[in-house]
One Martini backbone bead per residue (centre of mass of N, CA, C, O) as a GRO file, in nm:
protein
  117
    1UNK     BB    1  12.297   0.614 -14.716
    2UNK     BB    2  12.093   0.474 -14.918
    3UNK     BB    3  12.050   0.194 -15.097
    4UNK     BB    4  11.966   0.337 -15.364
    5UNK     BB    5  12.208   0.538 -15.377
    6UNK     BB    6  12.432   0.328 -15.384
    7UNK     BB    7  12.340   0.181 -15.640
    8UNK     BB    8  12.354   0.428 -15.828
    9UNK     BB    9  12.658   0.485 -15.783
   10UNK     BB   10  12.763   0.200 -15.885
   11UNK     BB   11  12.610   0.228 -16.183
   12UNK     BB   12  12.776   0.461 -16.256
   13UNK     BB   13  12.994   0.650 -16.494
   14UNK     BB   14  13.034   0.873 -16.297
   15UNK     BB   15  13.308   1.083 -16.192
   16UNK     BB   16  13.376   1.217 -15.908
   17UNK     BB   17  13.482   1.516 -15.723
   18UNK     BB   18  13.706   1.688 -15.510
   19UNK     BB   19  13.845   1.930 -15.360
   20UNK     BB   20  14.155   2.048 -15.325
   21UNK     BB   21  14.442   2.181 -15.276
   22UNK     BB   22  14.624   2.452 -15.273
   23UNK     BB   23  14.849   2.562 -15.548
   24UNK     BB   24  15.181   2.696 -15.629
   25UNK     BB   25  15.377   2.742 -15.872
   26UNK     BB   26  15.634   2.827 -16.013
   27UNK     BB   27  15.741   3.145 -16.139
   28UNK     BB   28  15.743   3.393 -16.419
   29UNK     BB   29  15.911   3.684 -16.562
   30UNK     BB   30  15.943   3.901 -16.839
   31UNK     BB   31  16.209   4.123 -16.961
   32UNK     BB   32  16.342   4.414 -17.066
   33UNK     BB   33  16.612   4.567 -17.122
   34UNK     BB   34  16.784   4.855 -16.993
   35UNK     BB   35  17.016   5.090 -17.100
   36UNK     BB   36  16.990   5.298 -16.840
   37UNK     BB   37  16.834   5.115 -16.627
   38UNK     BB   38  16.825   4.907 -16.300
   39UNK     BB   39  16.558   4.909 -16.128
   40UNK     BB   40  16.437   4.627 -16.168
   41UNK     BB   41  16.683   4.464 -16.075
   42UNK     BB   42  16.684   4.581 -15.786
   43UNK     BB   43  16.393   4.485 -15.706
   44UNK     BB   44  16.473   4.176 -15.837
   45UNK     BB   45  16.635   4.038 -15.627
   46UNK     BB   46  16.760   3.797 -15.472
   47UNK     BB   47  16.537   3.724 -15.201
   48UNK     BB   48  16.322   3.902 -15.252
   49UNK     BB   49  16.029   4.067 -15.132
   50UNK     BB   50  15.669   4.069 -15.226
   51UNK     BB   51  15.456   4.178 -15.500
   52UNK     BB   52  15.213   4.063 -15.731
   53UNK     BB   53  15.010   4.267 -15.950
   54UNK     BB   54  14.679   4.230 -16.083
   55UNK     BB   55  14.481   4.416 -16.330
   56UNK     BB   56  14.241   4.275 -16.517
   57UNK     BB   57  14.065   4.571 -16.568
   58UNK     BB   58  14.245   4.767 -16.464
   59UNK     BB   59  14.272   5.104 -16.331
   60UNK     BB   60  13.972   5.066 -16.161
   61UNK     BB   61  13.809   5.195 -15.927
   62UNK     BB   62  13.617   4.939 -15.742
   63UNK     BB   63  13.698   4.697 -15.871
   64UNK     BB   64  13.712   4.320 -15.853
   65UNK     BB   65  14.040   4.266 -16.011
   66UNK     BB   66  14.252   4.214 -15.779
   67UNK     BB   67  14.571   4.049 -15.768
   68UNK     BB   68  14.772   3.915 -15.488
   69UNK     BB   69  15.121   3.810 -15.474
   70UNK     BB   70  15.326   3.663 -15.264
   71UNK     BB   71  15.689   3.691 -15.286
   72UNK     BB   72  16.001   3.520 -15.395
   73UNK     BB   73  16.304   3.547 -15.517
   74UNK     BB   74  16.517   3.324 -15.695
   75UNK     BB   75  16.581   3.444 -15.997
   76UNK     BB   76  16.810   3.601 -16.241
   77UNK     BB   77  16.807   3.580 -16.606
   78UNK     BB   78  16.942   3.580 -16.899
   79UNK     BB   79  16.859   3.608 -17.248
   80UNK     BB   80  16.988   3.436 -17.510
   81UNK     BB   81  17.056   3.565 -17.852
   82UNK     BB   82  17.110   3.563 -18.218
   83UNK     BB   83  16.898   3.737 -18.273
   84UNK     BB   84  16.712   4.027 -18.378
   85UNK     BB   85  16.683   4.127 -18.048
   86UNK     BB   86  16.603   4.212 -17.755
   87UNK     BB   87  16.698   4.227 -17.445
   88UNK     BB   88  16.658   3.978 -17.183
   89UNK     BB   89  16.478   3.873 -16.877
   90UNK     BB   90  16.437   3.641 -16.598
   91UNK     BB   91  16.200   3.597 -16.328
   92UNK     BB   92  16.204   3.390 -16.050
   93UNK     BB   93  15.929   3.263 -15.840
   94UNK     BB   94  15.760   3.241 -15.528
   95UNK     BB   95  15.470   3.157 -15.368
   96UNK     BB   96  15.426   3.209 -15.014
   97UNK     BB   97  15.112   3.266 -15.026
   98UNK     BB   98  14.801   3.326 -15.028
   99UNK     BB   99  14.620   3.481 -15.242
  100UNK     BB  100  14.463   3.778 -15.336
  101UNK     BB  101  14.135   3.781 -15.463
  102UNK     BB  102  13.910   4.009 -15.573
  103UNK     BB  103  14.000   4.284 -15.518
  104UNK     BB  104  13.983   4.613 -15.457
  105UNK     BB  105  14.042   4.885 -15.640
  106UNK     BB  106  14.210   5.153 -15.567
  107UNK     BB  107  14.259   5.462 -15.535
  108UNK     BB  108  14.532   5.666 -15.589
  109UNK     BB  109  14.479   5.839 -15.297
  110UNK     BB  110  14.513   5.580 -15.139
  111UNK     BB  111  14.612   5.371 -14.927
  112UNK     BB  112  14.737   5.085 -14.889
  113UNK     BB  113  14.637   4.778 -14.870
  114UNK     BB  114  14.543   4.511 -14.672
  115UNK     BB  115  14.658   4.179 -14.661
  116UNK     BB  116  14.625   3.865 -14.641
  117UNK     BB  117  14.813   3.590 -14.465
   0.00000   0.00000   0.00000
């Protein structure tokens, strides 16, 4: 840096910042209990691994709005309530690797895409 640039930086009230490291906090999803099937509970068992996929613009092939998060299930717990509402449960999970974001949404008849690890 030149002397003039250093002086300008020292006299400025603007505080700059630099990008930090990527981090994913523990996350959770809530579900309604199903009176008939426990398929979701079976898929989301403790220590299971898989992916959470968000299609931010819907299931529209070709758009680049698919985000894929590799996860590991931490816990599954019922939500108790005395109110007159449907039974629910919460699944807590950790994001295990860097997510793939802005991926192209595939057509329904194509094989599953391979995601970066």
